[in-house]
mmCIF file of C-alpha atoms and ligand atoms in Angstrom:
data_model
loop_
_atom_site.group_PDB
_atom_site.id
_atom_site.type_symbol
_atom_site.label_atom_id
_atom_site.label_comp_id
_atom_site.label_asym_id
_atom_site.label_seq_id
_atom_site.Cartn_x
_atom_site.Cartn_y
_atom_site.Cartn_z
ATOM 1 C CA UNK O 1 -92.871 31.097 18.247
ATOM 2 C CA UNK O 2 -93.877 34.277 16.543
ATOM 3 C CA UNK O 3 -91.437 36.757 18.152
ATOM 4 C CA UNK O 4 -88.176 34.920 17.516
ATOM 5 C CA UNK O 5 -88.590 34.659 13.723
ATOM 6 C CA UNK O 6 -89.802 38.212 13.525
ATOM 7 C CA UNK O 7 -86.859 39.724 15.390
ATOM 8 C CA UNK O 8 -83.819 38.365 13.602
ATOM 9 C CA UNK O 9 -84.767 39.636 10.126
ATOM 10 C CA UNK O 10 -85.324 43.079 11.521
ATOM 11 C CA UNK O 11 -82.144 43.296 13.561
ATOM 12 C CA UNK O 12 -79.780 41.725 11.050
ATOM 13 C CA UNK O 13 -81.172 42.421 7.640
ATOM 14 C CA UNK O 14 -77.818 43.156 6.150
ATOM 15 C CA UNK O 15 -75.939 40.379 7.952
ATOM 16 C CA UNK O 16 -78.541 37.793 7.034
ATOM 17 C CA UNK O 17 -77.111 37.207 3.586
ATOM 18 C CA UNK O 18 -73.442 37.005 4.454
ATOM 19 C CA UNK O 19 -74.232 34.825 7.445
ATOM 20 C CA UNK O 20 -76.391 32.537 5.388
ATOM 21 C CA UNK O 21 -74.046 32.302 2.402
ATOM 22 C CA UNK O 22 -70.539 32.724 3.718
ATOM 23 C CA UNK O 23 -70.471 29.500 5.738
ATOM 24 C CA UNK O 24 -71.393 27.620 2.593
ATOM 25 C CA UNK O 25 -68.927 29.676 0.574
ATOM 26 C CA UNK O 26 -66.193 29.229 3.169
ATOM 27 C CA UNK O 27 -66.915 25.521 3.397
ATOM 28 C CA UNK O 28 -66.729 25.296 -0.378
ATOM 29 C CA UNK O 29 -63.457 27.191 -0.523
ATOM 30 C CA UNK O 30 -62.059 25.136 2.328
ATOM 31 C CA UNK O 31 -63.016 21.848 0.679
ATOM 32 C CA UNK O 32 -61.611 22.984 -2.661
ATOM 33 C CA UNK O 33 -58.396 24.178 -1.049
ATOM 34 C CA UNK O 34 -57.982 20.994 0.963
ATOM 35 C CA UNK O 35 -58.648 18.889 -2.100
ATOM 36 C CA UNK O 36 -56.076 20.856 -4.092
ATOM 37 C CA UNK O 37 -53.520 20.617 -1.295
ATOM 38 C CA UNK O 38 -54.155 16.883 -1.045
ATOM 39 C CA UNK O 39 -53.832 16.448 -4.813
ATOM 40 C CA UNK O 40 -50.639 18.498 -4.977
ATOM 41 C CA UNK O 41 -49.279 16.548 -2.005
ATOM 42 C CA UNK O 42 -50.160 13.281 -3.699
ATOM 43 C CA UNK O 43 -48.549 14.422 -6.947
ATOM 44 C CA UNK O 44 -45.374 15.421 -5.094
ATOM 45 C CA UNK O 45 -45.355 12.102 -3.243
ATOM 46 C CA UNK O 46 -45.842 10.071 -6.426
ATOM 47 C CA UNK O 47 -43.145 12.076 -8.227
ATOM 48 C CA UNK O 48 -40.796 11.713 -5.267
ATOM 49 C CA UNK O 49 -41.403 7.969 -5.069
ATOM 50 C CA UNK O 50 -40.795 7.514 -8.791
ATOM 51 C CA UNK O 51 -37.642 9.654 -8.799
ATOM 52 C CA UNK O 52 -36.466 8.923 -5.265
ATOM 53 C CA UNK O 53 -33.008 10.553 -5.267
ATOM 54 C CA UNK O 54 -30.395 8.077 -4.166
ATOM 55 C CA UNK O 55 -26.880 8.831 -3.123
ATOM 56 C CA UNK O 56 -23.991 8.509 -5.513
ATOM 57 C CA UNK O 57 -21.597 5.642 -4.878
ATOM 58 C CA UNK O 58 -17.842 5.631 -5.151
ATOM 59 C CA UNK O 59 -15.413 2.740 -5.203
ATOM 60 C CA UNK O 60 -11.647 2.561 -5.557
ATOM 61 C CA UNK O 61 -11.275 -0.278 -8.040
ATOM 62 C CA UNK O 62 -7.551 -0.202 -8.508
ATOM 63 C CA UNK O 63 -4.626 1.506 -6.829
ATOM 64 C CA UNK O 64 -0.938 1.217 -7.618
ATOM 65 C CA UNK O 65 2.142 3.071 -6.514
ATOM 66 C CA UNK O 66 5.163 3.479 -8.752
ATOM 67 C CA UNK O 67 8.565 4.924 -8.059
ATOM 68 C CA UNK O 68 8.042 5.205 -4.322
ATOM 69 C CA UNK O 69 11.060 6.841 -2.808
ATOM 70 C CA UNK O 70 11.454 8.346 0.643
ATOM 71 C CA UNK O 71 14.537 10.321 1.632
ATOM 72 C CA UNK O 72 15.056 12.898 4.361
ATOM 73 C CA UNK O 73 11.341 13.009 5.101
ATOM 74 C CA UNK O 74 10.467 13.748 1.497
ATOM 75 C CA UNK O 75 8.410 11.587 -0.827
ATOM 76 C CA UNK O 76 8.501 10.888 -4.546
ATOM 77 C CA UNK O 77 5.777 8.607 -5.850
ATOM 78 C CA UNK O 78 3.257 8.219 -8.658
ATOM 79 C CA UNK O 79 -0.144 6.843 -7.822
ATOM 80 C CA UNK O 80 -2.311 5.139 -10.368
ATOM 81 C CA UNK O 81 -5.972 4.974 -9.385
ATOM 82 C CA UNK O 82 -9.114 3.704 -11.041
ATOM 83 C CA UNK O 83 -12.256 5.102 -9.461
ATOM 84 C CA UNK O 84 -15.783 3.944 -10.120
ATOM 85 C CA UNK O 85 -18.613 6.451 -9.836
ATOM 86 C CA UNK O 86 -22.106 4.956 -9.815
ATOM 87 C CA UNK O 87 -25.234 7.043 -10.283
ATOM 88 C CA UNK O 88 -28.057 4.688 -9.222
ATOM 89 C CA UNK O 89 -30.845 7.208 -9.845
ATOM 90 C CA UNK O 90 -33.477 6.352 -12.437
ATOM 91 C CA UNK O 91 -34.202 9.884 -13.614
ATOM 92 C CA UNK O 92 -31.496 12.109 -12.195
ATOM 93 C CA UNK O 93 -28.268 12.666 -14.057
ATOM 94 C CA UNK O 94 -25.195 14.449 -12.770
ATOM 95 C CA UNK O 95 -22.894 17.109 -14.139
ATOM 96 C CA UNK O 96 -19.414 16.805 -12.684
ATOM 97 C CA UNK O 97 -18.142 20.362 -13.133
ATOM 98 C CA UNK O 98 -14.806 19.754 -11.423
ATOM 99 C CA UNK O 99 -13.160 16.772 -9.773
ATOM 100 C CA UNK O 100 -10.117 16.764 -7.526
ATOM 101 C CA UNK O 101 -8.526 13.581 -6.285
ATOM 102 C CA UNK O 102 -6.084 13.460 -3.385
ATOM 103 C CA UNK O 103 -4.089 10.595 -1.955
ATOM 104 C CA UNK O 104 -3.631 10.785 1.793
ATOM 105 C CA UNK O 105 -1.670 8.811 4.287
ATOM 106 C CA UNK O 106 -4.353 7.676 6.733
ATOM 107 C CA UNK O 107 -6.019 10.872 7.904
ATOM 108 C CA UNK O 108 -2.673 12.437 8.676
ATOM 109 C CA UNK O 109 -1.496 14.177 5.580
ATOM 110 C CA UNK O 110 -2.003 14.680 1.880
ATOM 111 C CA UNK O 111 0.640 13.030 -0.293
ATOM 112 C CA UNK O 112 -0.454 13.800 -3.819
ATOM 113 C CA UNK O 113 -3.120 15.606 -5.787
ATOM 114 C CA UNK O 114 -4.687 15.376 -9.236
ATOM 115 C CA UNK O 115 -7.413 17.068 -11.244
ATOM 116 C CA UNK O 116 -9.709 14.894 -13.348
ATOM 117 C CA UNK O 117 -11.572 15.864 -16.540
ATOM 118 C CA UNK O 118 -15.162 16.961 -15.851
ATOM 119 C CA UNK O 119 -17.883 14.667 -17.209
ATOM 120 C CA UNK O 120 -21.624 14.286 -17.480
ATOM 121 C CA UNK O 121 -23.134 11.182 -15.950
ATOM 122 C CA UNK O 122 -26.499 9.876 -17.089
ATOM 123 C CA UNK O 123 -28.947 8.186 -14.766
ATOM 124 C CA UNK O 124 -28.167 4.553 -13.843
ATOM 125 C CA UNK O 125 -24.660 4.886 -15.189
ATOM 126 C CA UNK O 126 -21.373 3.556 -13.944
ATOM 127 C CA UNK O 127 -18.364 5.608 -14.999
ATOM 128 C CA UNK O 128 -14.790 4.542 -14.375
ATOM 129 C CA UNK O 129 -12.105 7.148 -14.482
ATOM 130 C CA UNK O 130 -8.390 7.153 -13.932
ATOM 131 C CA UNK O 131 -6.473 9.510 -11.750
ATOM 132 C CA UNK O 132 -2.702 9.719 -11.456
ATOM 133 C CA UNK O 133 -1.711 11.908 -8.525
ATOM 134 C CA UNK O 134 2.018 12.512 -8.328
ATOM 135 C CA UNK O 135 4.069 13.311 -5.244
ATOM 136 C CA UNK O 136 7.294 15.127 -6.079
ATOM 137 C CA UNK O 137 9.535 15.995 -3.143
ATOM 138 C CA UNK O 138 6.534 16.245 -0.804
ATOM 139 C CA UNK O 139 7.624 16.988 2.784
ATOM 140 C CA UNK O 140 6.418 14.283 5.159
ATOM 141 C CA UNK O 141 5.608 14.149 8.842
ATOM 142 C CA UNK O 142 8.354 12.053 10.372
ATOM 143 C CA UNK O 143 5.865 9.375 11.491
ATOM 144 C CA UNK O 144 4.495 9.097 7.950
ATOM 145 C CA UNK O 145 7.995 9.044 6.527
ATOM 146 C CA UNK O 146 8.870 6.139 8.842
ATOM 147 C CA UNK O 147 5.689 4.212 7.957
ATOM 148 C CA UNK O 148 6.266 4.648 4.241
ATOM 149 C CA UNK O 149 9.853 3.478 4.515
ATOM 150 C CA UNK O 150 8.711 0.392 6.425
ATOM 151 C CA UNK O 151 5.994 -0.107 3.790
ATOM 152 C CA UNK O 152 8.481 0.176 0.983
ATOM 153 C CA UNK O 153 10.760 -2.472 2.431
ATOM 154 C CA UNK O 154 7.869 -4.848 3.201
ATOM 155 C CA UNK O 155 6.210 -4.217 -0.160
ATOM 156 C CA UNK O 156 2.834 -3.196 1.303
ATOM 157 C CA UNK O 157 1.545 0.318 1.958
ATOM 158 C CA UNK O 158 -1.566 -0.184 3.985
ATOM 159 C CA UNK O 159 -2.922 3.081 5.281
ATOM 160 C CA UNK O 160 -3.531 5.017 2.136
ATOM 161 C CA UNK O 161 -6.747 6.943 1.646
ATOM 162 C CA UNK O 162 -8.281 8.616 -1.356
ATOM 163 C CA UNK O 163 -10.392 11.731 -1.191
ATOM 164 C CA UNK O 164 -12.548 12.922 -4.066
ATOM 165 C CA UNK O 165 -13.908 16.434 -3.981
ATOM 166 C CA UNK O 166 -16.226 17.301 -6.843
ATOM 167 C CA UNK O 167 -18.517 20.150 -7.727
ATOM 168 C CA UNK O 168 -21.696 18.667 -9.110
ATOM 169 C CA UNK O 169 -25.131 19.669 -10.355
ATOM 170 C CA UNK O 170 -28.137 17.404 -10.685
ATOM 171 C CA UNK O 171 -30.333 17.333 -13.759
ATOM 172 C CA UNK O 172 -33.917 16.141 -13.770
ATOM 173 C CA UNK O 173 -35.684 16.611 -17.084
ATOM 174 C CA UNK O 174 -34.809 20.150 -18.071
ATOM 175 C CA UNK O 175 -34.362 21.280 -14.475
ATOM 176 C CA UNK O 176 -30.821 21.776 -13.191
ATOM 177 C CA UNK O 177 -29.967 22.116 -9.538
ATOM 178 C CA UNK O 178 -27.501 24.573 -8.135
ATOM 179 C CA UNK O 179 -23.998 23.369 -7.388
ATOM 180 C CA UNK O 180 -23.255 20.922 -4.576
ATOM 181 C CA UNK O 181 -19.933 19.721 -3.245
ATOM 182 C CA UNK O 182 -19.531 15.967 -3.235
ATOM 183 C CA UNK O 183 -16.919 14.496 -0.920
ATOM 184 C CA UNK O 184 -15.966 10.858 -1.138
ATOM 185 C CA UNK O 185 -13.537 9.412 1.391
ATOM 186 C CA UNK O 186 -12.038 6.012 0.863
ATOM 187 C CA UNK O 187 -10.031 4.710 3.800
ATOM 188 C CA UNK O 188 -7.864 1.660 4.480
ATOM 189 C CA UNK O 189 -6.541 1.225 0.984
ATOM 190 C CA UNK O 190 -3.873 -1.454 0.817
ATOM 191 C CA UNK O 191 -1.416 -1.230 -2.044
ATOM 192 C CA UNK O 192 1.091 -3.927 -2.924
ATOM 193 C CA UNK O 193 4.177 -2.499 -4.542
ATOM 194 C CA UNK O 194 4.328 -5.717 -6.523
ATOM 195 C CA UNK O 195 1.382 -4.811 -8.752
ATOM 196 C CA UNK O 196 0.772 -8.409 -9.796
ATOM 197 C CA UNK O 197 -0.910 -8.923 -6.409
ATOM 198 C CA UNK O 198 -4.700 -8.504 -6.479
ATOM 199 C CA UNK O 199 -6.133 -5.244 -5.239
ATOM 200 C CA UNK O 200 -9.057 -5.301 -2.869
ATOM 201 C CA UNK O 201 -11.766 -2.806 -3.870
ATOM 202 C CA UNK O 202 -12.665 -0.160 -1.328
ATOM 203 C CA UNK O 203 -16.072 1.481 -1.050
ATOM 204 C CA UNK O 204 -16.017 5.145 -0.176
ATOM 205 C CA UNK O 205 -18.138 7.190 2.201
ATOM 206 C CA UNK O 206 -19.914 9.792 0.134
ATOM 207 C CA UNK O 207 -21.222 13.037 1.505
ATOM 208 C CA UNK O 208 -23.123 15.621 -0.536
HETATM 209 C C1 LIG W 1 12.438 13.340 -6.030
HETATM 210 O O1 LIG W 1 12.639 13.719 -7.361
HETATM 211 C C2 LIG W 1 13.445 14.860 -7.521
HETATM 212 C C3 LIG W 1 13.542 15.172 -9.010
HETATM 213 O O2 LIG W 1 12.282 15.225 -9.589
HETATM 214 C C4 LIG W 1 14.819 14.668 -6.918
HETATM 215 O O3 LIG W 1 15.564 15.862 -6.998
HETATM 216 C C5 LIG W 1 14.671 14.276 -5.455
HETATM 217 O O4 LIG W 1 15.918 13.956 -4.931
HETATM 218 C C6 LIG W 1 13.756 13.065 -5.348
HETATM 219 N N1 LIG W 1 13.528 12.769 -3.941
HETATM 220 C C7 LIG W 1 13.401 11.558 -3.498
HETATM 221 C C8 LIG W 1 13.059 11.412 -2.059
HETATM 222 O O5 LIG W 1 13.545 10.581 -4.188
HETATM 223 C C1 LIG W 2 -21.819 5.500 -18.670
HETATM 224 O O1 LIG W 2 -21.628 6.663 -19.427
HETATM 225 C C2 LIG W 2 -20.414 6.695 -20.161
HETATM 226 C C3 LIG W 2 -20.275 8.048 -20.808
HETATM 227 O O2 LIG W 2 -21.481 8.468 -21.369
HETATM 228 C C4 LIG W 2 -20.371 5.542 -21.147
HETATM 229 O O3 LIG W 2 -19.153 5.549 -21.838
HETATM 230 C C5 LIG W 2 -20.547 4.238 -20.390
HETATM 231 O O4 LIG W 2 -20.610 3.159 -21.298
HETATM 232 C C6 LIG W 2 -21.811 4.263 -19.547
HETATM 233 N N1 LIG W 2 -21.815 3.056 -18.715
HETATM 234 C C7 LIG W 2 -22.927 2.382 -18.441
HETATM 235 C C8 LIG W 2 -22.754 1.180 -17.598
HETATM 236 O O5 LIG W 2 -24.018 2.735 -18.839
#
């Protein structure tokens, strides 16, 4: 028993201290680091759960067409839309820096275009805004021209779509995100030319 204890101190006098202390030191650092990482992770998780970003929702609440006229594959028409933008987030508000609204015929072609006033949307807010895209002598695909003429005589245009393209930024406390492009697509909009008929709301697919 005597030789083993005698030899190590002689051979590793300098390494004795680091070897004896560093494991404890390293263990201490490791535990501290892990604890910090766990705490930061927990804080992020709690923050995330309390903020929990939700998507923005879009609905076409009202759509009317006035002065629809098709001649020689060209269209004149004024669209009258009411769109509902819902920000369901509890803490995140949204800057709409620019908003463009287009009316399409199915997914085939764009009929009319409008630019809407930018706005700031608080958290848990529903904002309705109007858009009035106008088509003036817009050249039509012959299939679309035919469909619109049929629609005009029957009083129902049933394959309209609305596309919203907006540049937005999110705001959380004093933090502002960079700019994102929001695209909302609202298909299968049915418009009665006799505007006394009820309009059926259409929910849009929103992609950010
Ligand atoms: C559309 O309106 C313009 C005048 O703004 C007119 O010259 C044109 O003939 C109209 N076209 C149709 C298809 O009604
Ligand atoms: C949403 O915000 C707008 C503009 O600040 C306001 O006019 C409207 O009343 C708000 N709506 C709701 C449901 O909070």
